[in-house]
CSV table of N, CA and C in Angstrom, one decimal:
chain,number,residue,atom,x,y,z
A,801,MET,N,13.9,-20.3,-30.4
A,801,MET,CA,13.5,-19.4,-31.5
A,801,MET,C,14.5,-18.3,-31.7
A,802,ALA,N,15.1,-18.2,-32.8
A,802,ALA,CA,16.1,-17.2,-33.1
A,802,ALA,C,15.5,-16.1,-33.9
A,803,ILE,N,16.0,-14.9,-33.7
A,803,ILE,CA,15.5,-13.7,-34.4
A,803,ILE,C,16.5,-13.5,-35.6
A,804,SER,N,15.9,-13.2,-36.7
A,804,SER,CA,16.8,-13.0,-37.9
A,804,SER,C,17.2,-11.6,-38.1
A,805,GLU,N,18.2,-11.3,-38.9
A,805,GLU,CA,18.7,-10.0,-39.2
A,805,GLU,C,17.5,-9.2,-39.8
A,806,GLU,N,16.7,-9.8,-40.6
A,806,GLU,CA,15.6,-9.1,-41.3
A,806,GLU,C,14.6,-8.7,-40.2
A,807,GLN,N,14.3,-9.5,-39.2
A,807,GLN,CA,13.4,-9.1,-38.1
A,807,GLN,C,14.0,-8.0,-37.3
A,808,VAL,N,15.3,-8.0,-37.0
A,808,VAL,CA,15.9,-6.9,-36.3
A,808,VAL,C,15.7,-5.6,-37.0
A,809,ARG,N,15.9,-5.6,-38.3
A,809,ARG,CA,15.8,-4.4,-39.2
A,809,ARG,C,14.3,-4.0,-39.2
A,810,HIS,N,13.4,-4.9,-39.2
A,810,HIS,CA,11.9,-4.6,-39.2
A,810,HIS,C,11.6,-3.9,-37.9
A,811,VAL,N,12.0,-4.4,-36.8
A,811,VAL,CA,11.7,-3.8,-35.5
A,811,VAL,C,12.4,-2.4,-35.4
A,812,ALA,N,13.6,-2.3,-35.9
A,812,ALA,CA,14.3,-1.0,-35.9
A,812,ALA,C,13.4,0.0,-36.8
A,813,LEU,N,12.9,-0.5,-37.9
A,813,LEU,CA,12.1,0.4,-38.7
A,813,LEU,C,10.8,0.9,-38.0
A,814,LEU,N,10.2,-0.1,-37.3
A,814,LEU,CA,9.0,0.3,-36.5
A,814,LEU,C,9.3,1.3,-35.4
A,815,ALA,N,10.5,1.1,-34.8
A,815,ALA,CA,10.9,2.0,-33.7
A,815,ALA,C,11.5,3.3,-34.3
A,816,ARG,N,11.6,3.4,-35.6
A,816,ARG,CA,12.2,4.6,-36.2
A,816,ARG,C,13.7,4.8,-35.9
A,817,LEU,N,14.4,3.7,-35.8
A,817,LEU,CA,15.8,3.7,-35.5
A,817,LEU,C,16.6,3.4,-36.8
A,818,LYS,N,17.7,4.2,-37.0
A,818,LYS,CA,18.6,3.9,-38.1
A,818,LYS,C,19.8,3.2,-37.5
A,819,LEU,N,20.0,1.9,-37.9
A,819,LEU,CA,21.0,1.1,-37.3
A,819,LEU,C,22.1,0.8,-38.4
A,820,THR,N,23.3,0.7,-37.9
A,820,THR,CA,24.4,0.3,-38.8
A,820,THR,C,24.4,-1.2,-38.9
A,821,ASP,N,25.1,-1.8,-39.8
A,821,ASP,CA,25.2,-3.3,-39.9
A,821,ASP,C,25.7,-3.9,-38.6
A,822,GLU,N,26.7,-3.2,-38.0
A,822,GLU,CA,27.3,-3.7,-36.7
A,822,GLU,C,26.2,-3.7,-35.6
A,823,GLN,N,25.4,-2.6,-35.6
A,823,GLN,CA,24.4,-2.5,-34.5
A,823,GLN,C,23.3,-3.6,-34.7
A,824,VAL,N,23.0,-3.9,-36.0
A,824,VAL,CA,22.0,-4.9,-36.3
A,824,VAL,C,22.5,-6.2,-35.8
A,825,ALA,N,23.8,-6.5,-36.1
A,825,ALA,CA,24.3,-7.8,-35.6
A,825,ALA,C,24.4,-7.9,-34.1
A,826,SER,N,24.8,-6.8,-33.4
A,826,SER,CA,24.9,-6.8,-32.0
A,826,SER,C,23.5,-6.9,-31.3
A,827,LEU,N,22.5,-6.2,-31.9
A,827,LEU,CA,21.2,-6.3,-31.3
A,827,LEU,C,20.6,-7.6,-31.6
A,828,GLY,N,20.9,-8.2,-32.7
A,828,GLY,CA,20.4,-9.6,-33.0
A,828,GLY,C,20.9,-10.6,-31.9
A,829,GLU,N,22.2,-10.5,-31.6
A,829,GLU,CA,22.7,-11.3,-30.5
A,829,GLU,C,22.0,-11.1,-29.2
A,830,ASP,N,21.9,-9.8,-28.9
A,830,ASP,CA,21.2,-9.5,-27.6
A,830,ASP,C,19.8,-10.0,-27.5
A,831,LEU,N,19.0,-9.8,-28.6
A,831,LEU,CA,17.6,-10.3,-28.6
A,831,LEU,C,17.6,-11.8,-28.6
A,832,ASN,N,18.5,-12.5,-29.3
A,832,ASN,CA,18.5,-13.9,-29.2
A,832,ASN,C,18.8,-14.4,-27.8
A,833,SER,N,19.7,-13.7,-27.1
A,833,SER,CA,20.0,-14.1,-25.7
A,833,SER,C,18.8,-13.9,-24.8
A,834,ILE,N,18.0,-12.8,-25.0
A,834,ILE,CA,16.8,-12.6,-24.3
A,834,ILE,C,15.8,-13.7,-24.6
A,835,LEU,N,15.6,-14.0,-25.8
A,835,LEU,CA,14.7,-15.1,-26.2
A,835,LEU,C,15.1,-16.4,-25.6
A,836,GLY,N,16.4,-16.7,-25.5
A,836,GLY,CA,16.9,-17.9,-24.8
A,836,GLY,C,16.5,-17.9,-23.4
A,837,HIS,N,16.6,-16.8,-22.7
A,837,HIS,CA,16.2,-16.7,-21.3
A,837,HIS,C,14.7,-17.0,-21.2
A,838,ILE,N,13.9,-16.5,-22.1
A,838,ILE,CA,12.5,-16.7,-22.1
A,838,ILE,C,12.1,-18.1,-22.3
A,839,ASP,N,12.8,-18.8,-23.2
A,839,ASP,CA,12.6,-20.2,-23.4
A,839,ASP,C,12.9,-21.0,-22.1
A,840,THR,N,14.0,-20.6,-21.4
A,840,THR,CA,14.3,-21.3,-20.1
A,840,THR,C,13.1,-21.1,-19.1
A,841,ILE,N,12.6,-19.9,-19.0
A,841,ILE,CA,11.5,-19.6,-18.1
A,841,ILE,C,10.3,-20.4,-18.5
A,842,GLN,N,10.0,-20.5,-19.8
A,842,GLN,CA,8.8,-21.3,-20.2
A,842,GLN,C,8.9,-22.8,-19.9
A,843,GLN,N,10.1,-23.3,-19.6
A,843,GLN,CA,10.2,-24.7,-19.3
A,843,GLN,C,9.9,-25.0,-17.8
A,844,LEU,N,9.8,-23.9,-17.0
A,844,LEU,CA,9.5,-24.1,-15.6
A,844,LEU,C,8.1,-24.6,-15.3
A,845,ASP,N,8.0,-25.5,-14.3
A,845,ASP,CA,6.7,-26.0,-13.9
A,845,ASP,C,6.1,-25.0,-13.0
A,846,LEU,N,5.1,-24.3,-13.4
A,846,LEU,CA,4.4,-23.3,-12.6
A,846,LEU,C,3.0,-23.7,-12.2
A,847,GLU,N,2.7,-25.0,-12.3
A,847,GLU,CA,1.4,-25.4,-11.9
A,847,GLU,C,1.1,-25.1,-10.4
A,848,GLY,N,0.0,-24.4,-10.2
A,848,GLY,CA,-0.4,-24.0,-8.9
A,848,GLY,C,0.2,-22.7,-8.4
A,849,VAL,N,1.0,-22.1,-9.2
A,849,VAL,CA,1.7,-20.8,-8.7
A,849,VAL,C,0.8,-19.7,-9.2
A,850,GLU,N,0.4,-18.9,-8.2
A,850,GLU,CA,-0.5,-17.7,-8.5
A,850,GLU,C,0.2,-16.6,-9.3
A,851,PRO,N,-0.3,-16.1,-10.3
A,851,PRO,CA,0.3,-15.0,-11.1
A,851,PRO,C,0.3,-13.8,-10.2
A,852,THR,N,1.4,-13.0,-10.2
A,852,THR,CA,1.5,-11.8,-9.4
A,852,THR,C,2.0,-10.7,-10.2
A,853,ALA,N,1.6,-9.5,-9.9
A,853,ALA,CA,2.1,-8.3,-10.5
A,853,ALA,C,3.3,-7.7,-9.7
A,854,HIS,N,3.3,-8.0,-8.4
A,854,HIS,CA,4.3,-7.5,-7.5
A,854,HIS,C,4.8,-8.7,-6.6
A,855,ALA,N,6.0,-8.7,-6.3
A,855,ALA,CA,6.5,-9.8,-5.4
A,855,ALA,C,6.0,-9.6,-4.0
A,856,LEU,N,5.8,-8.4,-3.6
A,856,LEU,CA,5.3,-8.1,-2.2
A,856,LEU,C,4.0,-7.4,-2.3
A,857,ASP,N,3.2,-7.6,-1.2
A,857,ASP,CA,1.9,-6.8,-1.2
A,857,ASP,C,2.1,-5.3,-1.3
A,858,VAL,N,1.3,-4.7,-2.1
A,858,VAL,CA,1.5,-3.2,-2.2
A,858,VAL,C,0.4,-2.6,-1.4
A,859,VAL,N,0.8,-1.7,-0.5
A,859,VAL,CA,-0.1,-1.0,0.4
A,859,VAL,C,0.2,0.5,0.3
A,860,ASN,N,-0.8,1.3,0.1
A,860,ASN,CA,-0.7,2.7,0.1
A,860,ASN,C,-0.7,3.2,1.5
A,861,GLU,N,0.4,3.9,1.9
A,861,GLU,CA,0.5,4.5,3.2
A,861,GLU,C,0.3,6.0,3.0
A,862,THR,N,-0.8,6.5,3.6
A,862,THR,CA,-1.1,7.9,3.6
A,862,THR,C,-1.2,8.5,5.0
A,863,ARG,N,-0.9,9.7,5.1
A,863,ARG,CA,-1.0,10.4,6.4
A,863,ARG,C,-2.4,10.8,6.6
A,864,ALA,N,-2.7,11.0,7.9
A,864,ALA,CA,-4.1,11.4,8.2
A,864,ALA,C,-4.3,12.8,7.6
A,865,ASP,N,-5.5,13.0,7.2
A,865,ASP,CA,-5.9,14.3,6.6
A,865,ASP,C,-6.3,15.2,7.8
A,866,GLU,N,-5.4,16.0,8.2
A,866,GLU,CA,-5.6,16.9,9.4
A,866,GLU,C,-5.4,18.3,8.9
A,867,VAL,N,-6.3,19.2,9.5
A,867,VAL,CA,-6.1,20.6,9.3
A,867,VAL,C,-4.9,21.1,10.0
A,868,ARG,N,-4.1,21.8,9.2
A,868,ARG,CA,-2.8,22.4,9.8
A,868,ARG,C,-2.8,23.9,9.4
A,869,PRO,N,-2.1,24.7,10.2
A,869,PRO,CA,-2.0,26.1,9.8
A,869,PRO,C,-1.3,26.3,8.5
A,870,GLY,N,-1.8,27.2,7.7
A,870,GLY,CA,-1.2,27.5,6.4
A,870,GLY,C,-0.2,28.7,6.4
A,871,LEU,N,0.3,29.0,5.3
A,871,LEU,CA,1.2,30.2,5.2
A,871,LEU,C,0.3,31.4,5.2
A,872,PRO,N,0.7,32.4,6.0
A,872,PRO,CA,-0.1,33.7,6.0
A,872,PRO,C,-0.1,34.3,4.7
A,873,ARG,N,-1.2,34.9,4.3
A,873,ARG,CA,-1.3,35.5,2.9
A,873,ARG,C,-0.2,36.6,2.7
A,874,GLU,N,0.0,37.4,3.6
A,874,GLU,CA,1.0,38.5,3.5
A,874,GLU,C,2.4,37.8,3.2
A,875,LEU,N,2.7,36.8,3.9
A,875,LEU,CA,4.0,36.1,3.7
A,875,LEU,C,4.1,35.5,2.3
A,876,ALA,N,3.0,34.9,1.9
A,876,ALA,CA,3.0,34.2,0.6
A,876,ALA,C,3.1,35.2,-0.5
A,877,LEU,N,2.6,36.4,-0.4
A,877,LEU,CA,2.6,37.4,-1.5
A,877,LEU,C,3.8,38.3,-1.4
A,878,ARG,N,4.6,38.2,-0.4
A,878,ARG,CA,5.7,39.1,-0.2
A,878,ARG,C,6.7,39.1,-1.3
A,879,ASN,N,7.1,38.0,-1.9
A,879,ASN,CA,8.1,38.0,-2.9
A,879,ASN,C,7.5,37.9,-4.3
A,880,ALA,N,6.2,38.1,-4.5
A,880,ALA,CA,5.6,38.0,-5.8
A,880,ALA,C,6.0,39.2,-6.6
A,881,PRO,N,6.3,39.0,-7.9
A,881,PRO,CA,6.7,40.1,-8.8
A,881,PRO,C,5.6,41.2,-8.8
A,882,GLU,N,4.3,40.7,-8.8
A,882,GLU,CA,3.2,41.6,-8.9
A,882,GLU,C,2.0,41.0,-8.1
A,883,ALA,N,1.3,41.7,-7.2
A,883,ALA,CA,0.3,41.1,-6.5
A,883,ALA,C,-0.7,42.2,-6.1
A,884,THR,N,-2.0,41.8,-5.8
A,884,THR,CA,-3.0,42.7,-5.2
A,884,THR,C,-3.0,42.3,-3.7
A,885,PRO,N,-3.7,43.0,-2.9
A,885,PRO,CA,-3.7,42.6,-1.5
A,885,PRO,C,-4.2,41.2,-1.2
A,886,ASP,N,-4.9,40.6,-2.2
A,886,ASP,CA,-5.5,39.3,-2.0
A,886,ASP,C,-4.9,38.2,-2.8
A,887,ALA,N,-4.2,38.5,-3.9
A,887,ALA,CA,-3.8,37.4,-4.8
A,887,ALA,C,-2.5,37.8,-5.6
A,888,PHE,N,-2.0,36.8,-6.3
A,888,PHE,CA,-0.9,37.0,-7.2
A,888,PHE,C,-1.5,37.5,-8.5
A,889,VAL,N,-0.8,38.4,-9.2
A,889,VAL,CA,-1.2,38.9,-10.5
A,889,VAL,C,-0.3,38.2,-11.5
A,890,ILE,N,-1.0,37.5,-12.5
A,890,ILE,CA,-0.3,36.8,-13.5
A,890,ILE,C,-0.7,37.3,-14.9
A,891,PRO,N,0.1,37.1,-15.9
A,891,PRO,CA,-0.3,37.5,-17.3
A,891,PRO,C,-1.5,36.6,-17.8
A,892,ARG,N,-2.4,37.2,-18.5
A,892,ARG,CA,-3.5,36.5,-19.1
A,892,ARG,C,-2.9,35.5,-20.2
A,893,ILE,N,-3.3,34.3,-20.1
A,893,ILE,CA,-2.8,33.3,-21.0
A,893,ILE,C,-3.9,32.6,-21.8
A,894,VAL,N,-5.2,33.0,-21.5
A,894,VAL,CA,-6.3,32.4,-22.3
A,894,VAL,C,-7.1,33.5,-22.9
A,895,GLY,N,-7.6,33.3,-24.1
A,895,GLY,CA,-8.4,34.4,-24.7
A,895,GLY,C,-7.9,34.8,-26.0
A,896,GLY,N,-8.7,35.5,-26.8
A,896,GLY,CA,-8.3,35.9,-28.1
A,896,GLY,C,-7.7,37.3,-28.1
A,897,GLY,N,-7.5,37.9,-27.0
A,897,GLY,CA,-6.9,39.3,-27.0
A,897,GLY,C,-7.9,40.4,-27.2
A,898,ASP,N,-9.2,40.0,-27.3
A,898,ASP,CA,-10.3,41.0,-27.5
A,898,ASP,C,-10.9,41.5,-26.1
A,899,GLY,N,-10.2,41.1,-25.0
A,899,GLY,CA,-10.7,41.5,-23.7
A,899,GLY,C,-11.7,40.6,-23.2
A,900,ALA,N,-12.1,39.5,-23.9
A,900,ALA,CA,-13.1,38.6,-23.4
A,900,ALA,C,-12.5,37.4,-22.7
């Protein structure tokens, strides 16, 4: 199955791409090459082959959830531009400016 110049232009339009005539010709060749590879793959006998999403089994490796000492509050607040004894002070970013 070959892709026509008109189809390349239609796909470019859908993708909001402005292509020159040379780009249309080049992309047409590239897409036809890709379609040729797909035709080759479709000719393979895959009877009994399980479909897979990954070539290897995917396993999530997570570390144990253990309590560890955190950063002391004083050290965390030391370089803050503005802070109270207990927290960082940040500019208000939510609200209508009426104090609510």
